[in-house]
Coordinates of C-alpha atoms and ligand atoms in Angstrom, one line a residue:
M93 CA -37.1 45.0 -4.4
L94 CA -38.0 43.1 -1.2
L95 CA -39.2 46.2 0.5
W96 CA -41.1 47.2 -2.5
L97 CA -42.8 43.8 -2.8
F98 CA -43.7 44.0 1.0
I99 CA -45.1 47.4 1.1
R100 CA -46.4 48.3 -2.5
P101 CA -50.1 49.6 -2.4
L102 CA -51.6 46.7 -4.7
K103 CA -50.8 43.2 -4.6
R104 CA -48.9 43.4 -1.2
H105 CA -46.8 40.4 -0.3
S106 CA -46.3 38.8 3.2
W107 CA -42.7 39.2 4.3
V108 CA -41.6 35.6 3.5
E109 CA -43.3 35.8 0.1
A110 CA -41.7 39.1 -0.7
S111 CA -38.3 37.7 0.2
V112 CA -39.0 34.5 -1.8
Q113 CA -40.0 36.5 -5.0
T114 CA -37.1 38.8 -4.6
A115 CA -34.6 35.6 -4.2
S116 CA -36.2 33.9 -7.4
A117 CA -35.7 37.2 -9.4
F118 CA -31.9 36.8 -8.6
E119 CA -32.2 33.0 -9.4
G120 CA -31.7 32.0 -5.7
G121 CA -33.9 29.6 -3.4
P122 CA -35.3 29.9 0.1
G123 CA -31.6 30.0 1.5
L124 CA -31.3 33.3 -0.4
A125 CA -34.6 34.4 0.6
K126 CA -33.8 33.9 4.3
R127 CA -30.6 35.7 4.0
L128 CA -32.3 38.7 2.3
R129 CA -34.6 38.8 5.1
S130 CA -31.9 39.0 7.7
W131 CA -30.1 41.5 5.8
A132 CA -33.1 43.6 5.2
R133 CA -33.6 43.5 9.0
A134 CA -30.3 44.4 9.8
F135 CA -30.6 47.4 7.4
I136 CA -33.8 48.7 9.0
S137 CA -32.4 48.6 12.4
D138 CA -29.1 50.4 11.6
R139 CA -28.9 52.1 8.2
H140 CA -25.1 52.8 8.6
A141 CA -24.2 49.3 9.0
L142 CA -24.7 47.8 5.5
P143 CA -24.3 44.0 5.7
I144 CA -21.5 43.1 3.6
E145 CA -22.5 40.1 1.4
M146 CA -19.5 38.0 0.8
R147 CA -21.2 35.2 -1.3
G148 CA -24.5 34.3 -2.7
L149 CA -26.3 37.5 -4.2
D150 CA -23.3 38.1 -6.4
S151 CA -23.5 35.1 -8.5
R152 CA -19.9 36.0 -10.0
H153 CA -18.6 35.8 -6.6
S154 CA -19.4 32.1 -5.8
L155 CA -18.0 31.4 -9.4
L156 CA -14.6 31.4 -7.4
E157 CA -15.9 28.1 -5.9
N158 CA -15.5 26.7 -9.6
E159 CA -12.1 24.9 -9.0
E160 CA -11.3 24.9 -12.6
L161 CA -11.7 28.6 -12.8
K162 CA -9.8 29.1 -9.3
K163 CA -7.1 26.9 -11.1
I164 CA -6.9 28.8 -14.1
L165 CA -6.8 32.3 -12.3
M166 CA -4.2 31.3 -9.9
E167 CA -2.0 30.1 -12.4
Q168 CA -2.2 33.0 -14.6
L169 CA -1.8 35.4 -11.6
V170 CA 1.4 33.5 -10.6
K171 CA 2.7 33.6 -13.9
I172 CA 2.5 37.3 -14.3
G173 CA 4.7 37.1 -11.5
K174 CA 5.9 39.7 -8.9
Y175 CA 3.8 42.5 -9.9
V176 CA 0.5 41.0 -10.2
R177 CA -2.6 43.2 -9.9
A178 CA -6.3 42.6 -9.0
L179 CA -7.0 44.3 -12.4
D180 CA -5.4 41.2 -14.2
I181 CA -8.3 39.2 -12.8
V182 CA -10.7 41.7 -14.3
E183 CA -8.8 41.6 -17.9
L184 CA -8.2 37.8 -17.6
L185 CA -12.1 37.4 -17.2
T186 CA -12.8 39.5 -20.4
D187 CA -11.1 36.7 -22.4
P188 CA -14.0 35.4 -24.7
E189 CA -12.9 31.8 -24.5
I190 CA -12.9 31.9 -20.7
Q191 CA -16.1 33.7 -20.6
A192 CA -17.6 30.9 -22.9
E193 CA -16.0 28.3 -20.7
F194 CA -17.5 29.5 -17.5
G195 CA -20.8 30.9 -18.7
L196 CA -19.9 34.5 -17.8
K197 CA -21.3 37.6 -19.9
K198 CA -18.9 40.0 -18.7
T199 CA -15.9 40.4 -16.5
V200 CA -16.0 41.3 -12.7
C201 CA -15.4 44.7 -11.3
L202 CA -12.3 45.7 -9.7
S203 CA -13.6 45.2 -6.0
T204 CA -14.6 41.9 -6.7
A205 CA -11.4 41.2 -8.3
Q206 CA -9.7 42.5 -5.0
V207 CA -11.9 40.4 -2.7
W208 CA -10.9 37.4 -4.9
M209 CA -7.2 38.3 -4.5
H210 CA -7.7 37.7 -0.9
E211 CA -9.6 34.6 -1.5
L212 CA -7.0 33.2 -3.6
G213 CA -4.7 33.7 -0.8
F214 CA -2.8 36.8 -2.2
R215 CA -1.9 39.7 0.4
W216 CA -0.8 43.2 -0.2
M217 CA 2.5 43.6 1.2
R218 CA 6.3 44.1 1.3
T219 CA 8.1 41.5 -0.7
P220 CA 9.1 38.7 1.7
Q221 CA 12.7 37.6 1.7
G222 CA 14.1 34.2 1.1
Q223 CA 13.7 32.0 -1.9
Y224 CA 11.7 28.8 -0.7
I225 CA 7.9 28.9 -0.8
D226 CA 5.6 26.3 0.6
G227 CA 5.1 23.3 -1.3
H228 CA 8.6 23.1 -2.3
E229 CA 9.0 19.9 0.1
R230 CA 5.6 18.7 -0.5
P231 CA 5.8 15.0 -1.0
D232 CA 4.2 14.8 -4.5
V233 CA 7.0 17.7 -5.4
T234 CA 9.9 16.1 -3.9
S235 CA 9.1 12.4 -5.1
Y236 CA 8.6 13.7 -8.7
R237 CA 12.2 15.6 -8.2
Q238 CA 14.0 12.6 -6.8
I239 CA 12.4 9.6 -8.5
S240 CA 11.4 11.2 -11.9
F241 CA 13.1 14.5 -12.6
L242 CA 16.8 13.9 -11.1
P243 CA 17.5 10.6 -12.6
R244 CA 16.1 11.8 -16.2
L245 CA 18.4 14.7 -16.0
A246 CA 21.4 12.5 -14.9
E247 CA 20.7 10.3 -17.9
L248 CA 20.7 13.4 -20.2
D249 CA 23.5 15.0 -18.6
C250 CA 26.1 12.4 -19.9
S251 CA 25.7 14.0 -23.3
V252 CA 25.7 17.5 -22.3
P253 CA 28.7 19.9 -22.2
Q254 CA 29.7 21.1 -18.9
Y255 CA 31.5 24.3 -17.9
D256 CA 34.1 25.0 -15.1
P257 CA 33.8 27.8 -12.4
D258 CA 35.6 30.2 -15.2
N259 CA 32.8 29.3 -17.6
N260 CA 35.1 27.7 -19.9
L261 CA 33.8 24.3 -21.5
V262 CA 35.4 21.5 -19.5
S263 CA 34.0 18.4 -21.0
T264 CA 32.7 17.7 -24.4
P265 CA 30.3 14.6 -24.1
P266 CA 31.9 11.1 -24.7
P267 CA 31.1 9.6 -28.3
A268 CA 28.6 7.1 -28.9
P269 CA 27.3 4.4 -27.7
V270 CA 27.4 6.3 -24.2
C271 CA 25.6 9.5 -25.5
G272 CA 22.8 7.7 -27.4
P273 CA 22.5 6.5 -30.7
Q274 CA 22.6 9.5 -32.6
N275 CA 26.2 10.5 -31.5
R276 CA 25.6 14.3 -31.1
P277 CA 26.0 16.2 -27.9
L278 CA 22.8 17.2 -26.3
L279 CA 22.0 21.0 -25.3
Y280 CA 19.4 22.0 -22.9
L281 CA 17.2 24.8 -23.8
Y282 CA 15.4 26.5 -20.7
H283 CA 12.1 28.0 -21.1
D284 CA 10.3 30.5 -19.1
E285 CA 8.2 33.6 -19.2
S286 CA 8.6 36.8 -17.3
T287 CA 6.9 40.1 -17.1
F288 CA 8.4 43.6 -17.2
Y289 CA 6.8 46.4 -15.7
A290 CA 7.1 50.3 -16.6
H291 CA 7.1 51.2 -13.0
D292 CA 9.2 48.5 -11.7
R293 CA 10.2 50.4 -8.7
R294 CA 7.4 49.5 -6.3
E295 CA 8.2 47.8 -3.0
K296 CA 4.5 46.7 -2.1
R297 CA 2.7 44.4 -4.3
W298 CA 0.2 41.4 -4.2
V299 CA 2.1 38.5 -2.4
A300 CA 1.0 34.9 -3.2
P301 CA -0.6 32.9 -0.6
N302 CA 2.5 31.1 0.4
E303 CA 4.4 34.3 1.1
K304 CA 3.3 36.1 4.4
A305 CA 0.7 39.1 5.3
V306 CA -0.4 42.6 5.5
P307 CA -3.0 44.5 2.9
R308 CA -2.5 47.8 1.5
K309 CA -2.9 50.1 -1.7
K310 CA -1.8 49.5 -5.3
G311 CA -0.2 51.1 -8.1
E312 CA -0.4 50.5 -11.6
G313 CA 2.2 50.5 -14.7
K314 CA 2.1 49.0 -18.3
S315 CA 3.7 45.5 -18.6
L316 CA 5.1 43.4 -21.2
M317 CA 5.6 39.7 -20.9
V318 CA 8.6 37.8 -22.4
A319 CA 8.8 34.1 -23.2
D320 CA 12.2 33.1 -24.3
L321 CA 14.8 30.0 -24.1
I322 CA 18.4 30.0 -22.9
C323 CA 21.0 27.7 -23.7
P324 CA 24.3 27.3 -21.5
E325 CA 26.2 26.9 -24.9
F326 CA 24.8 30.2 -26.6
G327 CA 23.0 32.3 -24.2
W328 CA 19.7 33.5 -25.5
F329 CA 18.7 31.1 -27.9
Q330 CA 18.8 32.4 -31.6
S331 CA 19.9 31.6 -35.2
K332 CA 23.7 31.9 -36.0
D333 CA 23.2 35.1 -37.8
G334 CA 21.2 36.4 -34.9
E335 CA 18.1 37.1 -37.3
R336 CA 15.7 34.7 -35.8
S337 CA 14.7 33.8 -32.2
A338 CA 12.1 32.2 -30.6
R339 CA 11.5 35.2 -28.3
V340 CA 7.9 36.0 -27.7
I341 CA 7.1 39.5 -26.6
F342 CA 3.6 39.6 -25.5
R343 CA 1.1 42.5 -24.2
A344 CA -0.7 40.4 -21.7
G345 CA -4.1 41.5 -20.6
K346 CA -7.4 43.1 -21.9
A347 CA -7.5 44.6 -25.5
R348 CA -3.8 43.3 -26.1
D349 CA -2.6 39.8 -26.8
G350 CA -4.6 37.9 -24.2
Y351 CA -2.8 35.4 -22.2
F352 CA 0.0 32.8 -23.1
T353 CA -2.0 29.5 -23.9
N354 CA -0.7 26.0 -24.6
Q355 CA -0.7 26.7 -28.2
D356 CA 1.4 29.6 -27.7
I357 CA 4.0 27.4 -26.3
L358 CA 3.7 24.9 -29.0
D359 CA 4.1 27.6 -31.4
Q360 CA 7.2 28.9 -29.7
L361 CA 8.7 25.6 -29.4
T362 CA 8.0 25.0 -33.3
T363 CA 10.1 28.1 -34.0
A364 CA 12.9 27.1 -31.8
M365 CA 13.0 23.7 -33.2
D366 CA 13.0 25.2 -36.7
I367 CA 16.1 27.2 -35.9
C368 CA 17.7 24.2 -34.2
E369 CA 17.5 22.0 -37.1
S370 CA 18.7 24.7 -39.5
D371 CA 21.5 26.1 -37.7
Y372 CA 22.8 23.6 -35.1
P373 CA 22.2 20.1 -36.7
E374 CA 25.4 18.9 -34.9
Y375 CA 23.5 19.0 -31.7
R376 CA 20.5 17.5 -30.2
F377 CA 18.2 19.5 -27.8
C378 CA 16.2 19.0 -24.7
F379 CA 13.7 21.7 -23.7
V380 CA 13.3 22.2 -20.0
L381 CA 10.1 23.8 -19.0
D382 CA 8.1 24.9 -15.9
N383 CA 5.6 22.7 -14.4
A384 CA 2.6 24.8 -15.2
T385 CA -0.7 23.5 -16.0
T386 CA -0.8 25.2 -19.3
H387 CA 2.7 23.5 -20.2
L388 CA 1.2 20.4 -19.0
K389 CA -2.1 20.1 -21.2
R390 CA -2.8 16.9 -22.5
A391 CA -4.8 16.1 -25.8
D392 CA -8.5 16.4 -25.1
D393 CA -9.2 12.7 -25.9
A394 CA -6.3 11.6 -24.0
L395 CA -6.8 8.7 -21.5
S396 CA -8.3 9.5 -18.2
A397 CA -10.1 7.3 -15.8
R398 CA -11.4 10.1 -13.8
H399 CA -15.1 10.3 -15.4
M400 CA -15.4 6.6 -16.3
S401 CA -18.4 4.7 -15.0
K402 CA -18.0 1.1 -13.6
G403 CA -20.3 -0.5 -15.9
P404 CA -21.1 0.0 -19.7
T405 CA -23.0 3.2 -20.6
R406 CA -26.7 2.6 -20.2
P407 CA -29.0 2.8 -23.3
G408 CA -30.7 6.1 -23.2
N409 CA -27.7 7.7 -21.3
P410 CA -25.2 10.2 -23.2
M411 CA -22.2 8.1 -24.3
F412 CA -19.1 8.3 -22.4
G413 CA -16.6 10.4 -24.1
V414 CA -14.7 13.9 -23.8
E415 CA -16.0 17.2 -24.9
T416 CA -13.6 18.9 -27.3
N417 CA -13.8 22.5 -28.9
V418 CA -15.0 22.6 -32.6
T419 CA -12.3 24.2 -34.5
G420 CA -12.6 26.1 -37.8
P421 CA -10.4 25.7 -40.8
D422 CA -8.1 28.5 -39.2
G423 CA -7.6 26.3 -36.0
K424 CA -9.4 28.6 -33.8
P425 CA -12.6 27.7 -31.7
V426 CA -16.0 28.2 -33.4
Y427 CA -18.5 30.1 -31.4
R428 CA -22.1 29.2 -31.1
P429 CA -24.7 32.1 -31.8
D430 CA -24.9 32.8 -28.0
G431 CA -21.4 33.4 -27.8
K432 CA -20.3 30.0 -26.0
I433 CA -17.8 28.0 -27.7
L434 CA -18.9 25.1 -29.7
K435 CA -18.3 21.8 -28.3
E436 CA -18.7 18.2 -29.6
K437 CA -18.2 14.9 -27.9
I438 CA -15.6 12.7 -29.2
R439 CA -14.6 9.3 -28.2
M440 CA -11.5 8.7 -25.6
R441 CA -8.6 7.3 -27.4
D442 CA -7.7 3.6 -27.2
A443 CA -5.7 2.5 -24.2
R444 CA -2.8 0.3 -24.5
L445 CA -2.4 -3.2 -22.8
P446 CA 0.6 -4.3 -21.2
D447 CA 2.0 -6.1 -24.3
G448 CA 1.3 -2.8 -26.5
T449 CA -1.7 -3.9 -28.3
P450 CA -4.4 -1.2 -28.4
Q451 CA -7.5 -1.7 -26.1
S452 CA -10.7 0.0 -27.3
L453 CA -12.9 1.7 -24.6
Y454 CA -15.8 0.8 -26.6
F455 CA -17.3 -2.6 -27.6
T456 CA -16.0 -3.0 -31.1
Q457 CA -18.0 -4.3 -34.2
G458 CA -19.5 -7.5 -34.0
H459 CA -20.3 -7.2 -30.3
P460 CA -24.2 -6.9 -29.6
D461 CA -23.3 -3.3 -27.8
A462 CA -20.8 -2.4 -30.5
G463 CA -19.9 1.3 -30.0
V464 CA -20.9 1.3 -26.2
F465 CA -18.3 2.4 -23.6
K466 CA -17.3 -0.7 -21.7
G467 CA -17.1 0.7 -18.3
M468 CA -14.1 0.3 -15.9
A469 CA -14.9 -3.3 -14.6
Q470 CA -14.9 -4.8 -18.1
L471 CA -11.7 -2.8 -19.2
L472 CA -10.0 -4.2 -16.0
E473 CA -11.1 -7.7 -16.7
E474 CA -9.6 -7.5 -20.2
R475 CA -6.2 -6.5 -18.6
G476 CA -6.5 -9.7 -16.2
F477 CA -7.8 -8.2 -13.1
H478 CA -10.4 -11.0 -12.4
G479 CA -13.0 -10.1 -10.1
A480 CA -13.0 -6.5 -11.1
R481 CA -17.0 -6.5 -11.3
Q482 CA -17.0 -7.4 -7.5
L483 CA -14.9 -4.4 -6.8
R484 CA -16.7 -1.0 -6.2
A485 CA -16.4 2.0 -8.7
E486 CA -14.4 4.0 -6.4
C487 CA -13.5 4.5 -2.6
P488 CA -15.5 7.2 -0.9
G489 CA -14.3 10.6 -2.2
F490 CA -11.6 8.7 -4.2
K491 CA -9.5 8.8 -1.0
C492 CA -8.1 5.2 -1.1
P493 CA -6.5 3.7 1.9
P494 CA -2.6 4.3 1.4
L495 CA -0.8 1.4 -0.2
A496 CA -4.2 -0.1 -1.4
E497 CA -3.9 -1.7 -4.7
R498 CA -7.2 -3.6 -5.2
C499 CA -9.6 -1.2 -3.4
C500 CA -11.5 0.2 -6.2
C501 CA -11.9 0.1 -10.2
R502 CA -10.9 3.7 -10.6
R503 CA -7.5 3.4 -8.6
L504 CA -6.6 0.1 -10.2
L505 CA -6.9 2.0 -13.7
Y506 CA -5.4 5.0 -12.4
N507 CA -2.2 3.0 -11.7
Q508 CA -2.1 1.3 -15.0
P509 CA 1.1 2.5 -16.8
D510 CA -0.9 3.6 -20.1
F511 CA -3.1 5.5 -17.9
R512 CA -0.5 6.9 -15.7
E513 CA 2.0 8.0 -18.3
V514 CA -0.2 10.2 -20.6
E515 CA 2.0 12.4 -22.7
T516 CA 1.5 16.1 -22.5
L517 CA 1.1 17.8 -25.8
V518 CA 4.4 19.5 -25.3
E519 CA 6.0 16.1 -25.1
T520 CA 4.3 14.8 -28.1
H521 CA 5.0 17.9 -30.1
C522 CA 8.7 17.6 -29.2
H523 CA 9.1 13.9 -29.5
A524 CA 7.4 14.0 -33.0
R525 CA 10.7 15.9 -34.3
G526 CA 13.1 13.9 -32.2
F527 CA 13.4 16.6 -29.5
E528 CA 13.3 15.8 -25.8
A529 CA 11.2 17.8 -23.2
V530 CA 11.6 17.7 -19.5
F531 CA 9.5 19.4 -16.7
L532 CA 11.1 21.0 -13.7
P533 CA 9.6 19.9 -10.4
K534 CA 6.9 22.6 -9.2
F535 CA 8.3 25.5 -7.2
H536 CA 11.8 24.8 -8.0
C537 CA 12.7 28.0 -9.9
E538 CA 16.4 27.5 -8.4
L539 CA 16.6 24.7 -11.1
N540 CA 16.0 27.0 -14.0
P541 CA 18.9 29.3 -15.0
I542 CA 16.7 31.5 -17.1
E543 CA 15.3 32.7 -13.8
Q544 CA 18.5 34.4 -12.9
C545 CA 18.9 35.7 -16.3
W546 CA 15.6 37.5 -15.6
C547 CA 17.1 39.1 -12.4
V548 CA 20.0 40.4 -14.3
A549 CA 17.9 41.9 -17.1
K550 CA 15.6 43.6 -14.4
R551 CA 18.5 44.9 -12.6
T552 CA 19.8 46.7 -15.9
Y553 CA 16.2 47.5 -16.8
R554 CA 15.8 49.5 -13.5
E555 CA 18.8 51.7 -14.4
F556 CA 16.8 53.3 -17.4
P557 CA 15.2 56.4 -16.9
P558 CA 11.6 55.7 -16.0
S559 CA 9.0 56.0 -18.9
S560 CA 5.3 55.1 -19.3
L561 CA 5.5 54.7 -22.8
E562 CA 4.9 51.3 -24.2
A563 CA 7.5 51.6 -26.8
D564 CA 10.2 52.6 -24.3
L565 CA 9.3 49.8 -22.2
E566 CA 9.7 47.2 -25.0
Q567 CA 13.0 48.9 -26.0
N568 CA 14.4 49.1 -22.6
M569 CA 13.2 45.4 -22.1
V570 CA 15.1 44.2 -25.1
K571 CA 18.2 46.2 -24.0
A572 CA 18.1 44.8 -20.6
L573 CA 17.8 41.3 -21.8
N574 CA 20.9 41.9 -24.2
A575 CA 22.7 42.7 -21.1
V576 CA 22.6 38.7 -20.0
T577 CA 25.8 37.3 -21.5
V578 CA 26.6 33.7 -22.2
Q579 CA 28.8 34.0 -19.1
H580 CA 26.0 34.6 -16.9
V581 CA 24.0 31.8 -18.3
R582 CA 26.7 29.3 -17.7
K583 CA 27.4 30.6 -14.1
F584 CA 23.5 30.1 -13.5
Y585 CA 23.4 27.0 -15.3
N586 CA 26.3 25.7 -12.9
R587 CA 24.4 27.0 -9.9
T588 CA 21.5 24.6 -10.9
Q589 CA 23.8 21.8 -11.3
R590 CA 24.8 22.5 -7.8
F591 CA 21.4 22.6 -6.4
M592 CA 20.7 19.3 -8.3
D593 CA 23.8 17.6 -6.8
A594 CA 22.6 18.8 -3.3
Y595 CA 19.2 17.3 -3.8
R596 CA 20.8 13.9 -5.1
K597 CA 23.0 14.0 -1.9
G598 CA 20.0 14.2 0.1
L599 CA 19.8 17.9 1.0
M600 CA 16.5 19.7 1.4
G601 CA 15.5 23.1 0.2
D602 CA 17.3 25.3 2.7
G603 CA 20.3 22.8 2.9
A604 CA 20.6 22.9 -0.7
S605 CA 20.3 26.6 -0.8
W606 CA 23.2 26.8 1.9
A607 CA 25.4 24.3 0.1
A608 CA 24.8 26.1 -3.3
K609 CA 26.2 29.1 -1.7
R610 CA 29.0 27.6 0.2
Y611 CA 30.4 26.0 -2.9
S612 CA 29.5 28.8 -5.3
G613 CA 31.7 28.3 -8.6
H614 CA 31.6 24.6 -8.3
R615 CA 29.4 22.4 -10.4
T616 CA 29.3 19.5 -7.7
L617 CA 29.6 19.4 -4.0
P618 CA 31.7 17.2 -1.7
H619 CA 30.4 13.6 -0.9
N620 CA 30.2 14.5 2.9
I621 CA 28.0 17.5 2.5
L622 CA 25.2 16.3 4.3
A623 CA 27.3 15.6 7.2
Q624 CA 28.7 19.2 6.9
F625 CA 25.2 20.7 6.6
D626 CA 24.1 18.7 9.7
K627 CA 27.0 20.2 11.7
Q628 CA 25.8 23.8 10.9
Ligands
ZN143 ZN1 -9.7 3.1 -4.0

């Protein structure tokens, strides 16, 4: 188009004009025009060395700069697990909800998806050895593990039955009041998702960013995703007669069932809670889930200081609030005529003052500005932070100086207990029926015994004759899952206990791994374990 505008017989444009015209036809500005000129010159001087454009012209490519989209993609890809394909990106972006969210009209082509895989840090290579991936010892992850997760589990553990190395029940929890007001033993239900592949015999695959590198070609195969729960007391969780279970078998991807969403998790938990209540009323239950963003979703109107202004919303400006999908009577999103999801703006819910009374984020009836968002400074003043109006809205880039307490309004609000401890939808959903829910620390798959159950099932699965039929895939997968016995589950559960004990005794990832192996069969480690490891 650039060359045509430059050379066409009538209405010829100058070189620069032609480039600007062409750029604007692709919704680009002077920057794109300049790049177009340089590519065209490069092309004219050597028609065999086409300049490869990595960003800009292809607007779908720069889409990956959208952190939100990047996060969603990364998360879904990691969830698909070991045999993730570039095609999964193509399929993921056919989801009308995602398309509406990010203003896409269609999905990307496979070659773009392959470039994206690299951009997201995946490499095509042989499976790396070793269990630990970067991030396992990241400060935020270890602090969640040590300060929040392990103490919480220790508290719960005192009401949970434990097993000896021969998988026999060793301790029934003590009666109330030690084990809680309801005087019932507690059982963990570990949740996870895994994908089975028709051709699970490949050695090469896309390897996630934190693994290690060397690109190569790809293979395919039908896949099935399964999301299920295990319980060290029973094995795969199901009703007493074995008729009902919370297992969800899922055809992930295009023209199939889509992807596992937060609502899917909530529905699955509902099924599990129904079974718990009807068949196992003698127990209490605690769900243990992965720390994935889909699991951590919070209510749309949940408290968040992220986008709050320091002062009240000014007259004429859109009122501070949160966008939420409008849902129809079936609970599904409503679409606008242009295919985008219909959104509406709603108020953010009330905050809670330290004494427990609700604090409206908006001026209330009787105030001259009734209904107007108060702004962070006013909210802080009401909480007793006098002089909050003199503070800045936020430190540059919200990178506050370490240990700063009163550096900016946003940090102060962030650190308020009600802002910090916003429940996830999963927690709210479980707590409403008297169930507990705990999230594993990120990257700590060694603390979820179900991970090893998948391994056993997949080993069994690989022994079946290969088949490309989806029906065979499902049948073989179910048969393979049935190969996991309650004995397996208890053994794997004890292994997670060993890991937790190692972390409590101060060992880090590698040390914990060493100790868990060394004391295989035991539930706890000797007290001098740290000294023993140092001598290694
Ligand atoms: Zn600050």
